[in-house]
XYZ file of C-alpha atoms in Angstrom:
365
model
C 103.824 69.876 92.038
C 104.508 72.385 94.667
C 101.522 75.699 94.142
C 102.878 78.982 94.886
C 101.152 80.500 97.966
C 99.889 83.612 96.746
C 100.226 86.962 99.202
C 97.589 89.372 98.810
C 98.480 92.338 96.522
C 99.022 94.539 99.750
C 101.141 92.360 101.253
C 102.965 91.424 98.213
C 103.859 95.304 97.419
C 104.267 95.979 101.421
C 101.359 98.709 100.967
C 100.026 100.495 104.113
C 97.702 98.155 105.491
C 95.738 101.183 107.149
C 95.391 102.920 104.072
C 92.506 101.313 102.043
C 91.076 104.171 99.896
C 88.232 104.832 102.383
C 86.018 107.787 100.916
C 87.300 107.380 97.533
C 85.208 106.535 94.529
C 86.878 104.514 91.546
C 85.350 103.739 88.387
C 86.031 101.120 86.247
C 85.554 100.795 82.390
C 85.637 97.341 81.261
C 83.960 94.223 78.936
C 81.388 93.740 81.785
C 80.928 93.131 85.105
C 79.254 90.767 88.164
C 78.432 92.097 91.397
C 80.780 89.733 93.477
C 80.472 89.428 97.413
C 84.244 90.858 97.634
C 82.682 94.134 96.192
C 79.040 93.607 98.240
C 79.628 92.352 101.337
C 79.711 93.027 104.387
C 78.216 96.289 102.913
C 77.627 97.175 99.137
C 80.409 99.240 97.671
C 79.053 99.362 93.996
C 77.380 102.987 94.155
C 76.390 102.405 90.338
C 76.360 99.794 87.513
C 75.869 101.178 83.971
C 76.037 99.850 80.421
C 77.593 102.159 77.771
C 76.551 100.228 74.863
C 72.446 100.350 74.985
C 70.117 103.293 75.426
C 68.144 101.336 78.252
C 70.404 98.921 80.193
C 68.728 95.707 81.302
C 69.734 94.762 84.945
C 68.992 91.477 84.846
C 72.310 90.564 83.086
C 74.454 92.437 85.688
C 73.071 89.593 88.176
C 73.841 86.794 85.872
C 77.452 85.721 85.481
C 78.219 86.312 81.854
C 81.389 85.181 79.796
C 82.112 89.005 79.174
C 81.716 89.647 82.857
C 84.752 88.202 84.146
C 87.391 90.557 82.937
C 85.953 93.637 84.146
C 84.828 91.883 87.883
C 88.488 90.797 88.115
C 90.063 94.249 87.513
C 87.465 96.049 89.909
C 88.312 93.192 92.897
C 91.992 93.134 92.093
C 92.155 97.240 92.980
C 89.148 97.298 95.370
C 88.075 93.909 96.633
C 88.026 93.361 99.921
C 88.719 89.391 99.757
C 85.282 88.614 101.418
C 85.151 85.150 99.866
C 88.634 84.378 101.340
C 88.431 85.634 104.565
C 90.113 88.854 103.586
C 93.100 86.900 102.377
C 93.037 87.920 98.517
C 91.878 91.615 99.120
C 93.037 94.612 96.673
C 94.840 97.738 98.232
C 91.875 100.076 97.964
C 89.822 97.476 99.880
C 87.576 100.373 101.594
C 86.876 102.421 98.044
C 83.579 102.646 96.466
C 83.347 101.716 92.572
C 81.291 102.818 89.699
C 81.070 99.919 87.331
C 80.538 100.828 83.232
C 80.178 98.234 80.819
C 81.885 98.999 77.392
C 81.769 95.606 75.825
C 79.161 94.946 73.315
C 77.133 91.586 72.314
C 79.713 88.751 71.645
C 82.232 90.752 73.711
C 83.424 93.301 70.999
C 85.060 96.626 72.200
C 83.944 99.490 69.981
C 85.542 103.018 70.295
C 82.163 104.791 70.371
C 81.193 102.590 73.537
C 84.575 102.935 75.221
C 84.394 106.699 74.864
C 80.853 106.920 76.038
C 81.863 105.021 79.183
C 85.038 106.999 79.953
C 82.755 110.160 79.754
C 80.168 108.544 82.524
C 81.610 110.194 85.468
C 81.422 113.475 83.576
C 77.672 112.738 82.986
C 77.050 112.230 86.469
C 79.507 114.560 88.645
C 77.654 113.813 92.113
C 78.861 110.062 92.127
C 82.327 112.134 93.251
C 84.586 109.494 91.183
C 88.279 110.447 91.423
C 89.768 107.465 89.692
C 88.968 105.915 86.658
C 90.311 102.525 85.294
C 90.388 101.452 81.656
C 92.022 97.910 80.953
C 90.913 97.497 77.477
C 92.017 99.223 74.326
C 90.701 100.145 70.782
C 92.392 99.119 67.506
C 94.329 101.223 65.193
C 91.209 101.499 62.370
C 88.655 102.168 64.967
C 86.482 105.507 63.479
C 86.307 106.645 66.973
C 90.164 106.655 68.078
C 90.432 110.349 68.277
C 87.108 110.373 70.344
C 88.515 108.130 72.852
C 91.297 110.130 73.386
C 89.266 113.166 73.737
C 87.390 111.522 76.172
C 90.421 110.951 78.459
C 91.610 114.312 78.245
C 88.189 115.704 79.005
C 87.749 113.731 82.087
C 91.484 114.260 83.313
C 90.874 118.087 82.813
C 87.668 117.567 85.113
C 90.139 116.180 88.057
C 89.705 112.856 87.528
C 92.972 110.523 87.468
C 92.397 108.005 84.573
C 94.601 104.656 84.702
C 94.944 102.847 81.438
C 96.417 99.269 80.761
C 99.331 99.312 78.144
C 98.874 96.069 76.317
C 100.399 92.693 76.435
C 101.921 92.923 73.212
C 105.515 94.261 73.033
C 105.913 94.794 69.667
C 103.042 96.903 69.217
C 102.338 101.016 70.372
C 99.902 101.654 72.962
C 96.476 102.732 71.728
C 93.655 104.629 73.119
C 93.131 105.154 76.275
C 96.743 104.551 77.500
C 98.053 106.215 74.184
C 96.968 109.864 76.009
C 99.665 111.774 77.606
C 97.147 112.730 80.328
C 96.524 109.414 81.164
C 98.615 107.412 83.561
C 99.809 104.002 81.549
C 100.775 101.075 83.312
C 102.866 98.192 81.834
C 103.889 94.953 83.338
C 106.186 93.939 86.014
C 107.260 90.379 87.325
C 108.464 90.522 90.842
C 109.204 86.978 91.451
C 107.429 87.047 94.567
C 110.420 88.931 96.467
C 110.542 92.301 97.447
C 113.965 93.263 95.966
C 114.726 95.138 92.850
C 117.234 92.481 91.960
C 114.900 89.833 91.436
C 112.132 91.815 89.423
C 112.018 91.714 85.592
C 109.580 93.268 82.834
C 106.032 91.684 81.916
C 105.724 91.560 77.720
C 103.724 94.990 77.382
C 102.931 97.441 74.645
C 105.216 100.703 74.780
C 105.512 103.910 72.919
C 102.410 105.558 71.065
C 101.584 106.821 67.882
C 102.055 110.175 69.419
C 105.642 109.592 70.041
C 104.792 109.850 74.146
C 106.831 107.403 76.265
C 104.283 104.807 77.393
C 104.093 103.271 79.969
C 104.694 105.838 82.149
C 105.341 103.012 85.315
C 105.172 99.138 86.189
C 102.930 97.070 88.443
C 102.516 93.376 88.963
C 101.153 91.917 85.984
C 101.594 88.191 86.949
C 99.977 86.046 89.657
C 97.473 88.441 90.600
C 95.144 86.776 92.759
C 91.318 87.418 91.621
C 87.901 86.030 92.309
C 86.272 83.642 89.709
C 82.537 84.174 88.828
C 80.320 82.249 90.916
C 78.321 79.307 88.970
C 80.434 79.561 86.097
C 82.218 75.985 84.580
C 85.550 77.366 86.276
C 84.273 77.886 89.610
C 82.187 74.551 89.731
C 85.494 72.453 88.592
C 87.635 74.312 91.006
C 86.128 72.979 94.309
C 85.930 69.365 93.911
C 89.328 69.535 92.053
C 90.601 71.020 95.938
C 88.606 68.398 97.717
C 90.169 65.695 95.508
C 93.707 67.124 96.093
C 93.081 67.213 100.021
C 91.602 63.650 100.491
C 94.842 62.689 98.352
C 97.153 64.417 100.441
C 95.645 62.967 103.654
C 95.963 59.172 102.248
C 99.743 59.991 101.078
C 100.211 61.097 104.977
C 98.872 58.184 107.016
C 102.337 56.282 107.248
C 102.337 54.374 103.975
C 98.886 54.043 103.466
C 99.024 51.238 106.131
C 97.412 51.910 109.303
C 93.718 52.798 107.988
C 93.448 52.364 104.351
C 95.911 49.185 103.688
C 97.140 50.787 100.803
C 101.197 50.104 101.606
C 101.985 48.311 98.244
C 104.325 50.434 95.889
C 101.703 49.766 93.126
C 99.220 51.658 95.503
C 101.237 54.485 96.486
C 102.326 55.122 93.068
C 98.621 54.928 91.997
C 98.124 57.502 94.471
C 100.850 59.981 93.411
C 99.954 59.926 89.716
C 96.321 60.715 90.825
C 97.949 63.217 92.675
C 99.805 64.808 89.756
C 96.974 64.774 87.822
C 94.815 66.659 89.969
C 97.580 69.375 90.838
C 98.450 69.554 87.114
C 94.982 70.662 86.245
C 94.758 73.190 89.019
C 97.893 74.655 87.778
C 96.824 74.813 84.206
C 93.247 76.343 84.895
C 95.466 79.062 87.470
C 93.355 77.698 90.438
C 94.743 79.034 94.039
C 91.470 78.180 95.743
C 88.278 76.821 95.629
C 86.944 80.595 94.641
C 89.935 82.320 93.634
C 92.518 82.131 90.633
C 95.644 84.177 89.685
C 95.590 86.196 86.658
C 98.033 87.856 84.517
C 98.416 90.731 82.181
C 98.330 94.838 82.143
C 94.918 94.488 82.556
C 95.391 93.943 86.165
C 98.887 95.901 86.730
C 96.755 98.933 85.655
C 94.030 98.762 88.490
C 96.683 97.794 91.170
C 98.508 101.216 90.353
C 94.764 102.706 90.358
C 94.728 101.335 93.955
C 97.534 103.308 95.148
C 96.313 106.169 93.622
C 93.081 105.948 95.968
C 95.703 105.568 99.221
C 97.061 109.228 98.069
C 93.539 110.404 97.368
C 92.590 109.259 101.059
C 95.356 110.690 102.733
C 95.504 114.124 100.452
C 92.562 114.675 98.989
C 93.206 117.885 97.163
C 95.490 116.197 94.900
C 95.412 116.736 91.108
C 95.530 113.981 88.498
C 98.627 115.401 87.577
C 100.042 115.532 91.094
C 98.839 111.595 91.389
C 101.062 110.941 88.186
C 103.835 112.841 89.415
C 103.866 111.155 92.946
C 103.654 107.770 91.398
C 106.486 108.323 88.721
C 108.912 110.199 90.999
C 108.485 107.599 93.987
C 108.748 104.387 91.379
C 112.179 102.565 90.997
C 113.698 101.910 87.767
C 114.732 98.299 86.576
C 118.168 97.979 85.826
C 118.987 97.071 82.322
C 115.466 98.097 81.032
C 115.308 100.746 78.212
C 113.312 103.646 79.760
C 110.732 103.543 76.799
C 109.968 99.996 77.963
C 109.142 100.901 81.928
C 108.767 104.542 82.010
C 109.670 105.823 85.637
C 109.892 102.388 87.090
C 108.139 99.829 89.237
C 105.446 100.924 91.551
C 106.118 101.977 95.146
C 103.140 102.241 97.174
C 104.459 103.275 100.317
C 106.649 105.532 98.955
C 103.646 107.010 97.014
C 101.699 107.341 99.959
C 104.278 109.373 101.702
C 104.714 111.344 99.099
C 101.114 112.311 99.355
C 101.288 112.615 102.749
C 104.277 115.006 102.590
C 102.010 117.328 100.513
C 98.929 117.308 102.976
């Protein structure tokens, strides 16, 4: 079973390699986070970690991998990770940006509007952090009593000069909920580029669209499948991956040794069949768990499309620091490319084009 050889997101999207979000601060609101080496080494780029669900945060849980930590860690790293644990291979586009991490997931992973609104407003309470971009890869339900307050929080943050990116969601039969439903937000749906750069190969990822307000959402599309992201150290997932890849490597070496006869005396058809079956079992497990190495796996969904788009905004701001949230939205949308035969309400402006967006920003310096 052949495993896809994943490129980093910058390579896959042909982003400028020398524009990496240097000097830009990005905030992430999510269920939880962990200080992964891809954000901490060789230099610490996490400026602040905050918990919007409690009055007095217990900092110890930040340093202990939790079930609720994986989603936020992966979203942050898909935008701003430097791929430290992969030798730089699985880095994000904004790999030099600094990050502010704000937890909005309550006990048991519950996402409540009051916590999301509080987390979104965090950069307003601490303006000295210099946040320019805020990504929210979660949403609230229709019946949440703080539905309107989440919308207001987004509007307040954008009015303060912070570009807000939001995941559209992965339910094509449902509308987009806050924060992505807010017109001022840059709402990102999903695209499947099928690992080739041409428009003819692209298709749409199943994404939520539209909103109660009647606004066209999403605003644009970004990759939402086969996105490389780090696993949480010490978790069952991470502990399983390493021995699986070690076992597969041994089996591949055995398989390559001249019919198994020169060194291992495994030359009978039955022995060759047994090795082949073992390889298929191991490869099937690796594929099922979405492992791409002993420390990384691929992740899917608009939760990861949104931070990828946000990372391009970090490039734009590095080149042109005076851009406003409205400028960023305009630049991303004007340089996006429409997917043929896909309704406008499903794709917005079309698929993200990082180089074109940075060139747009450069022309406005």
